[in-house]
Short mmCIF file of C-alpha atoms and ligand atoms in Angstrom, two decimals:
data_model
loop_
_atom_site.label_atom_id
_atom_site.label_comp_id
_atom_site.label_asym_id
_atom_site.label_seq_id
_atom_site.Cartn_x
_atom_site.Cartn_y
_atom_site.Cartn_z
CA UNK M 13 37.00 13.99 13.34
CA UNK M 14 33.15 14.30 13.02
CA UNK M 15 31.55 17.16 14.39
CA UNK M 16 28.71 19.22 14.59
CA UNK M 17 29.23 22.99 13.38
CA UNK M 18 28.01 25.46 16.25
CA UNK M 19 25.05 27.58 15.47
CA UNK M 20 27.30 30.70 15.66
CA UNK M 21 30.05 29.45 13.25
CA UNK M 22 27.55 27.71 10.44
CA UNK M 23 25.35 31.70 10.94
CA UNK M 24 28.34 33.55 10.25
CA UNK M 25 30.12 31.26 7.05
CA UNK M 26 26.52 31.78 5.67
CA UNK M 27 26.22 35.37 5.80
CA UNK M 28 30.24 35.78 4.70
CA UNK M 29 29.66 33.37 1.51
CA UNK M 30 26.87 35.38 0.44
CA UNK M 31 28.35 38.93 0.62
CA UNK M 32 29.79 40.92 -1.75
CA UNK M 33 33.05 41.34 -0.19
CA UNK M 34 33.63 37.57 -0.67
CA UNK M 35 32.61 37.75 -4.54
CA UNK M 36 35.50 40.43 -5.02
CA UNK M 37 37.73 38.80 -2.88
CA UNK M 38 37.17 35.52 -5.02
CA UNK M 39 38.13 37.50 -8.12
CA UNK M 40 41.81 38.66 -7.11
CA UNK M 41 43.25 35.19 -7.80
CA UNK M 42 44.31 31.83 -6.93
CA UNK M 43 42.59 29.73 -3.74
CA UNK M 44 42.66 26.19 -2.28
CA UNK M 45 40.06 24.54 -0.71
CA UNK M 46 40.09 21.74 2.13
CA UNK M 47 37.37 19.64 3.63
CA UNK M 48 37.92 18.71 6.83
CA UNK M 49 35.25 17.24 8.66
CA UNK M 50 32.00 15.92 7.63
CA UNK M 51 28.76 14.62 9.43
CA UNK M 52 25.42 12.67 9.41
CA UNK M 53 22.93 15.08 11.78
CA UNK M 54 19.77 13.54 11.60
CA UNK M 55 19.04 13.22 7.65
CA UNK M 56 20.99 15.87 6.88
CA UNK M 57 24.76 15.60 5.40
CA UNK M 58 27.13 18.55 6.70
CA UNK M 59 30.76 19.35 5.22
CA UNK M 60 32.87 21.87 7.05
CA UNK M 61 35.71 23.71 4.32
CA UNK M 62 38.41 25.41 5.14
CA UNK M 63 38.90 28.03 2.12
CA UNK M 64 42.48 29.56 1.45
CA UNK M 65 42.11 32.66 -0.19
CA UNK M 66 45.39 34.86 -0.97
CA UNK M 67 46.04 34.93 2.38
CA UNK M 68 42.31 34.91 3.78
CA UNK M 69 41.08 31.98 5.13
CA UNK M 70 37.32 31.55 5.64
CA UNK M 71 35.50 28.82 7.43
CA UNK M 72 32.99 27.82 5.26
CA UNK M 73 30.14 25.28 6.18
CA UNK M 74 28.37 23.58 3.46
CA UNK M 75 25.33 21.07 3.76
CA UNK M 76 23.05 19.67 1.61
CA UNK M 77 20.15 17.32 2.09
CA UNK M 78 20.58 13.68 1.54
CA UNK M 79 17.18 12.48 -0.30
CA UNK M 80 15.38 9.47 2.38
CA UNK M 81 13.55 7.12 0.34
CA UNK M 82 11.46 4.12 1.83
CA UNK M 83 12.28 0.59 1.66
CA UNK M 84 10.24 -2.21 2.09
CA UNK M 85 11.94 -4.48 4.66
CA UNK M 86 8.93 -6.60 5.11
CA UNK M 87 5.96 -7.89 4.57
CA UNK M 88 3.31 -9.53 7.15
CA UNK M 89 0.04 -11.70 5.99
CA UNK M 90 -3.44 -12.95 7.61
CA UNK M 91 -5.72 -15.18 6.43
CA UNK M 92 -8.85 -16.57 8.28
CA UNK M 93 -8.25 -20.59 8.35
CA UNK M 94 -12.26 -21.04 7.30
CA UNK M 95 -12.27 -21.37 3.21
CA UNK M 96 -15.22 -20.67 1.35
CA UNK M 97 -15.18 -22.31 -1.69
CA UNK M 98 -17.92 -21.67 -5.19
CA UNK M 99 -18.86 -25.63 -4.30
CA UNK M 100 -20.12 -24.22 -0.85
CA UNK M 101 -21.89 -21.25 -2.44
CA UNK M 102 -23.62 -23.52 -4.58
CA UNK M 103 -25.66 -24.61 -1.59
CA UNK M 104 -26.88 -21.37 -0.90
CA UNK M 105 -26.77 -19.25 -4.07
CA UNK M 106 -28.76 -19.64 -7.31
CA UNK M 107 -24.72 -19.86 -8.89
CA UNK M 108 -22.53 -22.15 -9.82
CA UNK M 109 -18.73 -22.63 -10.02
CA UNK M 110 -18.43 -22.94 -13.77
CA UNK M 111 -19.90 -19.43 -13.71
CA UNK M 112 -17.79 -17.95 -10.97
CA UNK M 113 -14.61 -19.46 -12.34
CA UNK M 114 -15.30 -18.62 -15.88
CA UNK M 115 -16.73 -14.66 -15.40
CA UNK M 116 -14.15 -13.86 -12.19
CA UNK M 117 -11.28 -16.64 -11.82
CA UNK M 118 -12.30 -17.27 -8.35
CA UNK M 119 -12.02 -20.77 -6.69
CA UNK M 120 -12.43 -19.92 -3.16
CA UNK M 121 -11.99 -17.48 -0.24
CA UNK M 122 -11.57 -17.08 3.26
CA UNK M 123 -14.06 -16.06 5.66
CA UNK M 124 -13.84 -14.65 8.78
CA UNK M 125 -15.21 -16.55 12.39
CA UNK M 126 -17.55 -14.43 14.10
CA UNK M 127 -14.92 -12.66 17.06
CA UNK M 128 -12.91 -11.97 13.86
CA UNK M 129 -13.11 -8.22 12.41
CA UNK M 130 -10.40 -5.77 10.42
CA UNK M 131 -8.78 -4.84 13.77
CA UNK M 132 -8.13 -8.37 14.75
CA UNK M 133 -6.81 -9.42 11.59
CA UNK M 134 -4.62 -5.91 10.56
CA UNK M 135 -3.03 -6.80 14.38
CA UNK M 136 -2.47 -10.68 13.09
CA UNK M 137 -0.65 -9.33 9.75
CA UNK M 138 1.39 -6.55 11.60
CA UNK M 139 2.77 -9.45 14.11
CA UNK M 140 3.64 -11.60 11.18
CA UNK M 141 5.75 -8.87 9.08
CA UNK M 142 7.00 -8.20 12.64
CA UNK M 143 8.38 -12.13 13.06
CA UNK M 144 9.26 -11.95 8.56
CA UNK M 145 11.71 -9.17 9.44
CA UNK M 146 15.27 -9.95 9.05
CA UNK M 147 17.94 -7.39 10.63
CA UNK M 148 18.07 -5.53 13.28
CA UNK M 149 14.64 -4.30 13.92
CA UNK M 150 13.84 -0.53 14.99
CA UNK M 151 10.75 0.71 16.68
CA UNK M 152 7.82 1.48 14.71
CA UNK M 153 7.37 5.31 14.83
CA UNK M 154 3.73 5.46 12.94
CA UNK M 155 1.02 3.28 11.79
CA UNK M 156 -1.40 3.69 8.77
CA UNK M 157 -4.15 0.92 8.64
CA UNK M 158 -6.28 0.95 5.30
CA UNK M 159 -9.92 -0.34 5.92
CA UNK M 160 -13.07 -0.15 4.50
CA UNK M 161 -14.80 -2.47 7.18
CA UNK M 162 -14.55 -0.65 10.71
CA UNK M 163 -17.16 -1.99 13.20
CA UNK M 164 -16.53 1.34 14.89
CA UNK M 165 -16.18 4.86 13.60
CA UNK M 166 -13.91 5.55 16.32
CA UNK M 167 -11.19 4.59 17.74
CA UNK M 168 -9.26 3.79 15.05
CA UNK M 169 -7.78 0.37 13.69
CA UNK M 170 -4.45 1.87 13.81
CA UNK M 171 -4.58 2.11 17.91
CA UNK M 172 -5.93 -1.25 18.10
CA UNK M 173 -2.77 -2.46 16.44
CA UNK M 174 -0.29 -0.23 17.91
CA UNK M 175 -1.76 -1.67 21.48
CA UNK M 176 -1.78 -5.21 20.36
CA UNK M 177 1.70 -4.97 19.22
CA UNK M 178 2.61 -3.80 22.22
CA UNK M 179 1.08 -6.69 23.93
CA UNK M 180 2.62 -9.02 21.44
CA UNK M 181 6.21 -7.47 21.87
CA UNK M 182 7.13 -4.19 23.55
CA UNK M 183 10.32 -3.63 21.31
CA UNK M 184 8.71 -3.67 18.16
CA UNK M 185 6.68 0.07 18.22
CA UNK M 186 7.05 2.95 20.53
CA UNK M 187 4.56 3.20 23.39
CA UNK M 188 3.47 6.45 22.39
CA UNK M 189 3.31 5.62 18.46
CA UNK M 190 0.53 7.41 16.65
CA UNK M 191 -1.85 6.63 13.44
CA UNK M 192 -4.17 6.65 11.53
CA UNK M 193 -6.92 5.00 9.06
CA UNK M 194 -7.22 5.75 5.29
CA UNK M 195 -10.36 5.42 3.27
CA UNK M 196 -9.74 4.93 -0.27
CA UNK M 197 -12.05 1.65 -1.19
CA UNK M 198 -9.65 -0.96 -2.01
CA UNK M 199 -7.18 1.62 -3.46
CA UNK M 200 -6.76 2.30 0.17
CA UNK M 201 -3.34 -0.09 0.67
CA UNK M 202 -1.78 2.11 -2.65
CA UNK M 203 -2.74 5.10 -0.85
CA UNK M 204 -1.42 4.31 2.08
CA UNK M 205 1.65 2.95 1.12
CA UNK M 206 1.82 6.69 -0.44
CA UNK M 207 1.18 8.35 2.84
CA UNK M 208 3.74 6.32 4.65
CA UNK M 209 6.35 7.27 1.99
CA UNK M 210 5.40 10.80 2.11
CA UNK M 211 5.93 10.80 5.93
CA UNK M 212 9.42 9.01 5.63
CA UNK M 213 10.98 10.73 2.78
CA UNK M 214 9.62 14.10 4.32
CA UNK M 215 12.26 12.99 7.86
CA UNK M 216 8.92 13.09 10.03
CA UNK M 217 9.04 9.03 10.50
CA UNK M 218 12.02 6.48 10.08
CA UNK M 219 9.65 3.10 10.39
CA UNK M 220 6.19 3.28 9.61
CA UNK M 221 4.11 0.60 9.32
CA UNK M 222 1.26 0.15 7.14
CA UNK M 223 -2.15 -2.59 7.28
CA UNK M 224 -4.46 -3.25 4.54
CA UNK M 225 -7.18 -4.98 6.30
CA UNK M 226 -10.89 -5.96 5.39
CA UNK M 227 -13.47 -8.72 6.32
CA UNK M 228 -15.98 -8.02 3.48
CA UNK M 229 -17.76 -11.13 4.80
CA UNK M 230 -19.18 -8.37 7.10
CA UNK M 231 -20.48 -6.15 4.91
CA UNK M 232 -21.44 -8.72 2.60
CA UNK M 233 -25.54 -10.00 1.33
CA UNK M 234 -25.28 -13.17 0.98
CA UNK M 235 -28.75 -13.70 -0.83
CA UNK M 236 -27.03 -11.37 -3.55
CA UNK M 237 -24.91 -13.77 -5.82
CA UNK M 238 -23.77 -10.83 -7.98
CA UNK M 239 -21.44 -9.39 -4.88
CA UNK M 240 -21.43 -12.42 -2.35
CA UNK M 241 -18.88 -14.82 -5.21
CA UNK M 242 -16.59 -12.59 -5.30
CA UNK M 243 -15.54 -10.58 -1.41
CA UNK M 244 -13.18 -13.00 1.28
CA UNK M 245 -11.40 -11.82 4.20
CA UNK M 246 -7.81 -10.83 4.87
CA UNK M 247 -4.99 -8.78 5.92
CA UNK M 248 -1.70 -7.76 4.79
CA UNK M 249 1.09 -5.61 6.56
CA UNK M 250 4.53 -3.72 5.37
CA UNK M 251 7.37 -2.85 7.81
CA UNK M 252 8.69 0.16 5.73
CA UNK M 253 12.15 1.82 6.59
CA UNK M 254 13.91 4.75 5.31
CA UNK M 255 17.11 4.29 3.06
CA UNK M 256 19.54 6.58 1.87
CA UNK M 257 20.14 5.38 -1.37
CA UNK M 258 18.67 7.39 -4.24
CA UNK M 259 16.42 5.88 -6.95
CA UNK M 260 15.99 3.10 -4.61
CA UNK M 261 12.39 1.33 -2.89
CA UNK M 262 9.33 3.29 -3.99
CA UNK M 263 10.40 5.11 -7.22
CA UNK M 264 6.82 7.17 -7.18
CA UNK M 265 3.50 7.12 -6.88
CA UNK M 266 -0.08 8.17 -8.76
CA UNK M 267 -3.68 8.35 -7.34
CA UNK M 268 -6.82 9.70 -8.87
CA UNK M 269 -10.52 9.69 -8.33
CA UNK M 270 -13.96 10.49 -10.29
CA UNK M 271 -15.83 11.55 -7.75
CA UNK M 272 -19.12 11.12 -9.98
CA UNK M 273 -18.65 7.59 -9.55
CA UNK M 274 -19.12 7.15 -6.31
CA UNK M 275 -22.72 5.17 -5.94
CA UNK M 276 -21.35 2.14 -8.26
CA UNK M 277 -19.45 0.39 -5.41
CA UNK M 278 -21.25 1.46 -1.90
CA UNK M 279 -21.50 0.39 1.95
CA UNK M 280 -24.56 1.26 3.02
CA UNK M 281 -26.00 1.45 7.15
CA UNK M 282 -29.14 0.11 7.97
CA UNK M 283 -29.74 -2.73 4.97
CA UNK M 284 -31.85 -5.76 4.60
CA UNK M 285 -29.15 -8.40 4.34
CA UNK M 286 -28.49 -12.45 5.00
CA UNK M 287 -25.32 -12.88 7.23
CA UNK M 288 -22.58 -15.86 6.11
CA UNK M 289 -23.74 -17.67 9.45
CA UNK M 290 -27.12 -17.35 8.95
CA UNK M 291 -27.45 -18.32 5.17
CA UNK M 292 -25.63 -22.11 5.92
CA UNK M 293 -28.17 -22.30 9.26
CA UNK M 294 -30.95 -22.07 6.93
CA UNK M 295 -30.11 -24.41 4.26
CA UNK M 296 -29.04 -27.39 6.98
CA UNK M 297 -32.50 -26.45 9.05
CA UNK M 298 -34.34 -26.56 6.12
CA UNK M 299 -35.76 -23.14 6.46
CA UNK M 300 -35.72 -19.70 4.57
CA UNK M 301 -32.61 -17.25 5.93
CA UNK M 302 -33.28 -14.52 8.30
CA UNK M 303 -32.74 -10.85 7.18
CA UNK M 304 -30.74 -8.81 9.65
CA UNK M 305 -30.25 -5.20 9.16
CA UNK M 306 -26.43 -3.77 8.65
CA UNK M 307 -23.85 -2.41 6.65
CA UNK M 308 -24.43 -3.73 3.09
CA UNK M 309 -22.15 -3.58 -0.14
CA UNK M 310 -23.64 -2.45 -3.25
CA UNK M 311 -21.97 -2.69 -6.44
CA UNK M 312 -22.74 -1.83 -10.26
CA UNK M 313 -19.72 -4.69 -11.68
CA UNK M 314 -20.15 -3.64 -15.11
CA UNK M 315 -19.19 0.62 -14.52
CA UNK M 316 -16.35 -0.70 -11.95
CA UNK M 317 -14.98 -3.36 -14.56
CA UNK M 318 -15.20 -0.61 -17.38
CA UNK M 319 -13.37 2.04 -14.75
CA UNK M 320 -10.86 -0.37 -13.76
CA UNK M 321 -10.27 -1.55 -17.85
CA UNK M 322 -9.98 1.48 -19.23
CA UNK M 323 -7.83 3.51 -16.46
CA UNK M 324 -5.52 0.25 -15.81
CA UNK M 325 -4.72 0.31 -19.45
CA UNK M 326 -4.03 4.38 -19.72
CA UNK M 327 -1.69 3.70 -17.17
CA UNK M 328 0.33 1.03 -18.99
CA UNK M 329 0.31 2.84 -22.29
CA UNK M 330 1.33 6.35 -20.32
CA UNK M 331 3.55 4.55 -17.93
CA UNK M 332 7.21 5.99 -19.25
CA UNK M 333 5.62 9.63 -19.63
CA UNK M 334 4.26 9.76 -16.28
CA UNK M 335 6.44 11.87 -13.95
CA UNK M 336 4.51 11.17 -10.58
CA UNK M 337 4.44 7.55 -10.80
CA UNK M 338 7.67 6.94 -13.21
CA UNK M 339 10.13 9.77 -12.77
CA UNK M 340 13.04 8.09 -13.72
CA UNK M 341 11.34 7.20 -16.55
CA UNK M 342 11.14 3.00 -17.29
CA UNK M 343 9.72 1.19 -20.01
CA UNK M 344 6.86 -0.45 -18.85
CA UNK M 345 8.34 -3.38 -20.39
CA UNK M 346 11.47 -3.40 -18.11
CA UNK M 347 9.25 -4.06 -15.40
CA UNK M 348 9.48 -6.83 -13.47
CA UNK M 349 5.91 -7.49 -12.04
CA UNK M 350 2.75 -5.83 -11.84
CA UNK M 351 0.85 -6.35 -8.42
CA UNK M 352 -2.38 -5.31 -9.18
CA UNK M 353 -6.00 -5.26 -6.81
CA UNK M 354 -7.32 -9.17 -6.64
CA UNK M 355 -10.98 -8.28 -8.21
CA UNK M 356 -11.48 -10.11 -11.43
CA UNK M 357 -9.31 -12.49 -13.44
CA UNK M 358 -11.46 -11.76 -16.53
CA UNK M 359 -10.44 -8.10 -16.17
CA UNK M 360 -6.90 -8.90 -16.20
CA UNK M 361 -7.26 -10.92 -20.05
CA UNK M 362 -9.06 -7.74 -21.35
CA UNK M 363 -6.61 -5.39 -20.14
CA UNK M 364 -4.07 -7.91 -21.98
CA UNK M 365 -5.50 -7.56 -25.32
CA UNK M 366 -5.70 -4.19 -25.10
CA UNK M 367 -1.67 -3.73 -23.39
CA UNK M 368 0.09 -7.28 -24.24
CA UNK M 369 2.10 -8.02 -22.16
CA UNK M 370 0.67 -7.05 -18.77
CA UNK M 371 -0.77 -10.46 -18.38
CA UNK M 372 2.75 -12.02 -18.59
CA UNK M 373 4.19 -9.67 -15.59
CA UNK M 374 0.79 -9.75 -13.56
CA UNK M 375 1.14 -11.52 -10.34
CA UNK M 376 -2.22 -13.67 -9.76
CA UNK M 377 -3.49 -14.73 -6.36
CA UNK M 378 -7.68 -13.96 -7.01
CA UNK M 379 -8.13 -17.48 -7.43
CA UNK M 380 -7.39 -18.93 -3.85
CA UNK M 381 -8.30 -15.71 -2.11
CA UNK M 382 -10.96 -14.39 -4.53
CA UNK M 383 -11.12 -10.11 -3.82
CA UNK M 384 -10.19 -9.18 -0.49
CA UNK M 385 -10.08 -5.30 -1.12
CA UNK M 386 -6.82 -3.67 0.79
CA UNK M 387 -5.35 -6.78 1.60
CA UNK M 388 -5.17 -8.41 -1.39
CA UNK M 389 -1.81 -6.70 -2.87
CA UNK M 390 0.08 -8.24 0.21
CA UNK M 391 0.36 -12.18 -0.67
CA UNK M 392 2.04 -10.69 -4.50
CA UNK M 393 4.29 -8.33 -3.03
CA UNK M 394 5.55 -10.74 -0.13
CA UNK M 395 6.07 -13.51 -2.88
CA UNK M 396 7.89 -10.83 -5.45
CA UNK M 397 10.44 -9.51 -2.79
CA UNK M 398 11.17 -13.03 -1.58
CA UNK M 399 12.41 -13.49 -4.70
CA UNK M 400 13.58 -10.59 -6.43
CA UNK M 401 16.94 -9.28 -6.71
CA UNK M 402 18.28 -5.55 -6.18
CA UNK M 403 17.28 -3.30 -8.75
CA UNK M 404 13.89 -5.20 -9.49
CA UNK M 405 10.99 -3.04 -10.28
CA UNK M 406 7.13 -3.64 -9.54
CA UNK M 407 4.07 -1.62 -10.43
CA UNK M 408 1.43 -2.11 -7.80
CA UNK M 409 -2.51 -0.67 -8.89
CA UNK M 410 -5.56 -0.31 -6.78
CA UNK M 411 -8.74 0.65 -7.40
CA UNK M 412 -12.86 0.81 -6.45
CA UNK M 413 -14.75 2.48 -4.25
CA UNK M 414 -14.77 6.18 -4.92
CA UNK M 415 -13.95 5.52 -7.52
CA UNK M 416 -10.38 5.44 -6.79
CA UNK M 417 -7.41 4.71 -8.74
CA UNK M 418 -4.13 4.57 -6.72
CA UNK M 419 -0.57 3.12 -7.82
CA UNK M 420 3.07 3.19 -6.19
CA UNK M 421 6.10 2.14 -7.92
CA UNK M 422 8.89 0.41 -6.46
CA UNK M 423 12.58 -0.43 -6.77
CA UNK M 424 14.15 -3.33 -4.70
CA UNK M 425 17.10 -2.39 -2.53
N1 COA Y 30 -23.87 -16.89 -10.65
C1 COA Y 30 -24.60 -17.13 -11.75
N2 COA Y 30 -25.12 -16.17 -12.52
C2 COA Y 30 -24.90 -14.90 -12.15
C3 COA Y 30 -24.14 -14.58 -11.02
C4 COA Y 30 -23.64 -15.64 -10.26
N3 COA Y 30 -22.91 -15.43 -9.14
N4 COA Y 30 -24.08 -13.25 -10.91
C5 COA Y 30 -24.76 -12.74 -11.93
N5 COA Y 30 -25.25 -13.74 -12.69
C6 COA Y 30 -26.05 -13.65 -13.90
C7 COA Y 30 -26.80 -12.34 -13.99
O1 COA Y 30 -28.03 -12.42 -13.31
C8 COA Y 30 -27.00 -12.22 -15.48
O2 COA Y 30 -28.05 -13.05 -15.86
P1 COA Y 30 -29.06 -12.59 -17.03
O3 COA Y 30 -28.23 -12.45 -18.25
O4 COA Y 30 -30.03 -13.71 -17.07
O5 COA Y 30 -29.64 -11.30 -16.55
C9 COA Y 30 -25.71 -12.81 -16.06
O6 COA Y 30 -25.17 -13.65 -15.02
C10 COA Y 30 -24.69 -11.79 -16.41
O7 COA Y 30 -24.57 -10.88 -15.32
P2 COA Y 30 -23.58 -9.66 -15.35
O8 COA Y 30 -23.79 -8.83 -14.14
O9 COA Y 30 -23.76 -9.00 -16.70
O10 COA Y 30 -22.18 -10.40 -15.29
P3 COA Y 30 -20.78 -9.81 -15.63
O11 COA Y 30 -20.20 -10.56 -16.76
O12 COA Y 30 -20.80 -8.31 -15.72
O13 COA Y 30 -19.95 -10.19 -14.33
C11 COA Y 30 -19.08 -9.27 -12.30
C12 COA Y 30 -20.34 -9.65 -13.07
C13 COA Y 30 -19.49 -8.69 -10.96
C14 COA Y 30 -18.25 -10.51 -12.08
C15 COA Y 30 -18.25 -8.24 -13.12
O14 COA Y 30 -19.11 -7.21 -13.53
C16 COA Y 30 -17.12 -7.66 -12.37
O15 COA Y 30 -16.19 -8.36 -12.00
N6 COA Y 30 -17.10 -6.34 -12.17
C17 COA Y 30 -16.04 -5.67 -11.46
C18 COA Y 30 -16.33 -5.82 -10.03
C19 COA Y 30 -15.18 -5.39 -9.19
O16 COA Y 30 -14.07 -5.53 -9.56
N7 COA Y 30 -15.52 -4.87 -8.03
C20 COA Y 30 -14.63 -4.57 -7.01
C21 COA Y 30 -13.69 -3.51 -7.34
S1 COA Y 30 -12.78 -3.23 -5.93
#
């Protein structure tokens, strides 16, 4: 019963419904109207009418677009086995844990081992929301990694992971699947996660996947105890599909910058720094560190915390009047979780004073993990979908570097 209209007949039903011969025609009295086939092409929903018009029958062929939106089907994470906790900084930081738990709500993180880097770990993540899947499984078409901590400007992370997928299991992205690598500081995963909708809901890609992956343990001084407490390492990964179902998986989105902010949080070539490695060697030889030169983090806290602060809470007090993000229009209170960027657990209480109410929806992982920049949204947002139900809502918010601001807003399905 399905079929495809021919080119000719679907050109010539266009050019007849527009005409008017067919508006006078309509006009003399009484018709009937009969569908009688109807097909999925591609993304696209056709319906062929016959039209009985005193006498006059036209073929008609309607279509219309059936809206894609992008699911999240599921949801990978890495984290390096070595943890780092504020008892082992002691040893070779003028700091102390009281001070790190009280001023950030960090515990401890995880630290890369030396062969590990971004690429290594986005590849570890992407395998695990590869084996989390459930369902029949379809070939990733795309991959979008978010980094801030490539070893290499070129080749990408993304073709590191589309070839160790491959390796890992043929099935699971096309041989010739494509990608690339976002820079957005640790908004990168939000922006990402954008992109990747963008892609899907514009029909280009069915099942993109998208990495948030960082070892800030690379880029890291650690003879600077105002940066060193609070960076780990880690990776998170999203299998994302597209859905037909409208007002369903991510809802909207909303990313901004301030471009005159940009030297507050830096990664700078050619530094004096004191590698993770190197600053334990020193203390158990009895000896002052080494300095090696490399890529170093810089970092004003207090202009990113008041950034973060006052932006995070415009965005809960705007949320139902902002189209981009909200379009259907929610109460921020009918949400059911906000995932935000791991950076400070002292931000999150002075956001709360400000919005109550956001602490009580705000899922919290800083404190095992401390802030692991685009990966750290992944441990939340695998924990919320394993157990949410359909129709759940969750905000997600990054932000840094840039300084960027970057949310996405999502609807379980
Ligand atoms: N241990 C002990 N003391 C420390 C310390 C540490 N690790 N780091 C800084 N201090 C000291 C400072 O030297 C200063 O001492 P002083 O008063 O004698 O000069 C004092 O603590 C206060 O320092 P300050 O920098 O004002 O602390 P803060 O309350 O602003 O907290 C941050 C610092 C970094 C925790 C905070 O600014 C922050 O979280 N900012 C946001 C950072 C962020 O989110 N970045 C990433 C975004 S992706």
């Amino acid at each position: 019963m399905l079929s495809k209209p021919s080119q000719s007949s679907s050109k010539s039903a266009v050019s007849k419904s527009s005409s008017d011969e067919e508006v006078s025609a309509c006009s003399k009295g009484s018709f009937s109207l009969t569908i009688f086939c109807s097909e999925h092409i591609g993304n696209n929903f056709y319906i062929n009418v016959l039209l009985n018009l005193e006498d006059i029958y036209f073929f008609k062929l309607v279509c219309w677009r059936v809206f894609m939106h992008t699911k999240i089907s599921s949801v990978g994470v890495y984290s390096p086995d070595r943890i780092l906790s504020n008892k082992d900084l002691e040893k070779i930081l003028d700091t102390d844990d009281n001070w790190i738990t009280k001023r950030t709500g960090i515990k401890r993180r995880r630290i890369g081992r030396k062969d590990e880097t971004n690429q290594t770990m986005a590849a570890e993540a992407a395998k695990n929301a590869i084996a989390n899947y459930v369902g029949k499984f379809s070939p990733i078409e795309y991959i979008i990694v978010a980094t801030n901590t490539s070893e290499k400007n070129f080749p990408n992370s993304a073709m590191y992971v589309q070839k160790k997928l491959r390796e890992f299991n043929d099935d699971c992205v096309l041989s010739n699947a494509g990608g690339h690598d976002t820079s957005a500081g640790c908004a990168g995963i939000n922006v990402a996660l954008q992109e990747a909708d963008a892609l899907v809901r514009s029909e280009m890609y069915d099942n993109v996947l998208v990495v948030g992956s960082d070892k800030l343990s690379f880029v890291t001084d650690y003879s600077d105890r105002g940066t060193a407490v609070l960076f780990g390492d880690g990776a998170s990964a999203y299998v994302l599909n597209s859905i037909d179902e409208k007002d369903s998986g991510f809802l909207g989105h909303y990313s901004f910058g301030d471009g005159f902010g940009q030297n507050y949080l830096t990664c700078e070539e050619n530094q004096d720094k004191v590698n993770i490695f190197e600053a334990f060697s020193a203390v158990e030889d009895g000896r002052e560190p080494l300095i090696e030169k490399g890529k170093v983090l810089k970092m004003d806290g207090k202009e990113v915390y008041e950034f973060v602060i006052s932006n995070l809470c415009e965005l809960v007090e705007n949320f139902k009047d902002n189209k981009k993000l909200n379009p259907l229009g929610l109460d921020f209170e009918d949400l059911n979780a906000v995932i935000p960027h791991q950076a400070n657990l002292r931000m999150f209480k002075a956001i709360d004073r400000k919005c109550p109410g956001f602490m009580e929806k705000c899922m919290v992982t800083i404190e095992d993990y401390g802030n692991t920049s685009t990966a750290s949204q992944g441990v939340s947002y695998r924990e919320f979908l394993e157990n949410a139900k359909e129709g759940d809502t969750a905000l997600s918010v990054g932000y840094g570097s840039g300084l960027m601001f970057s949310s996405n807003l999502y609807k379980v399905c």
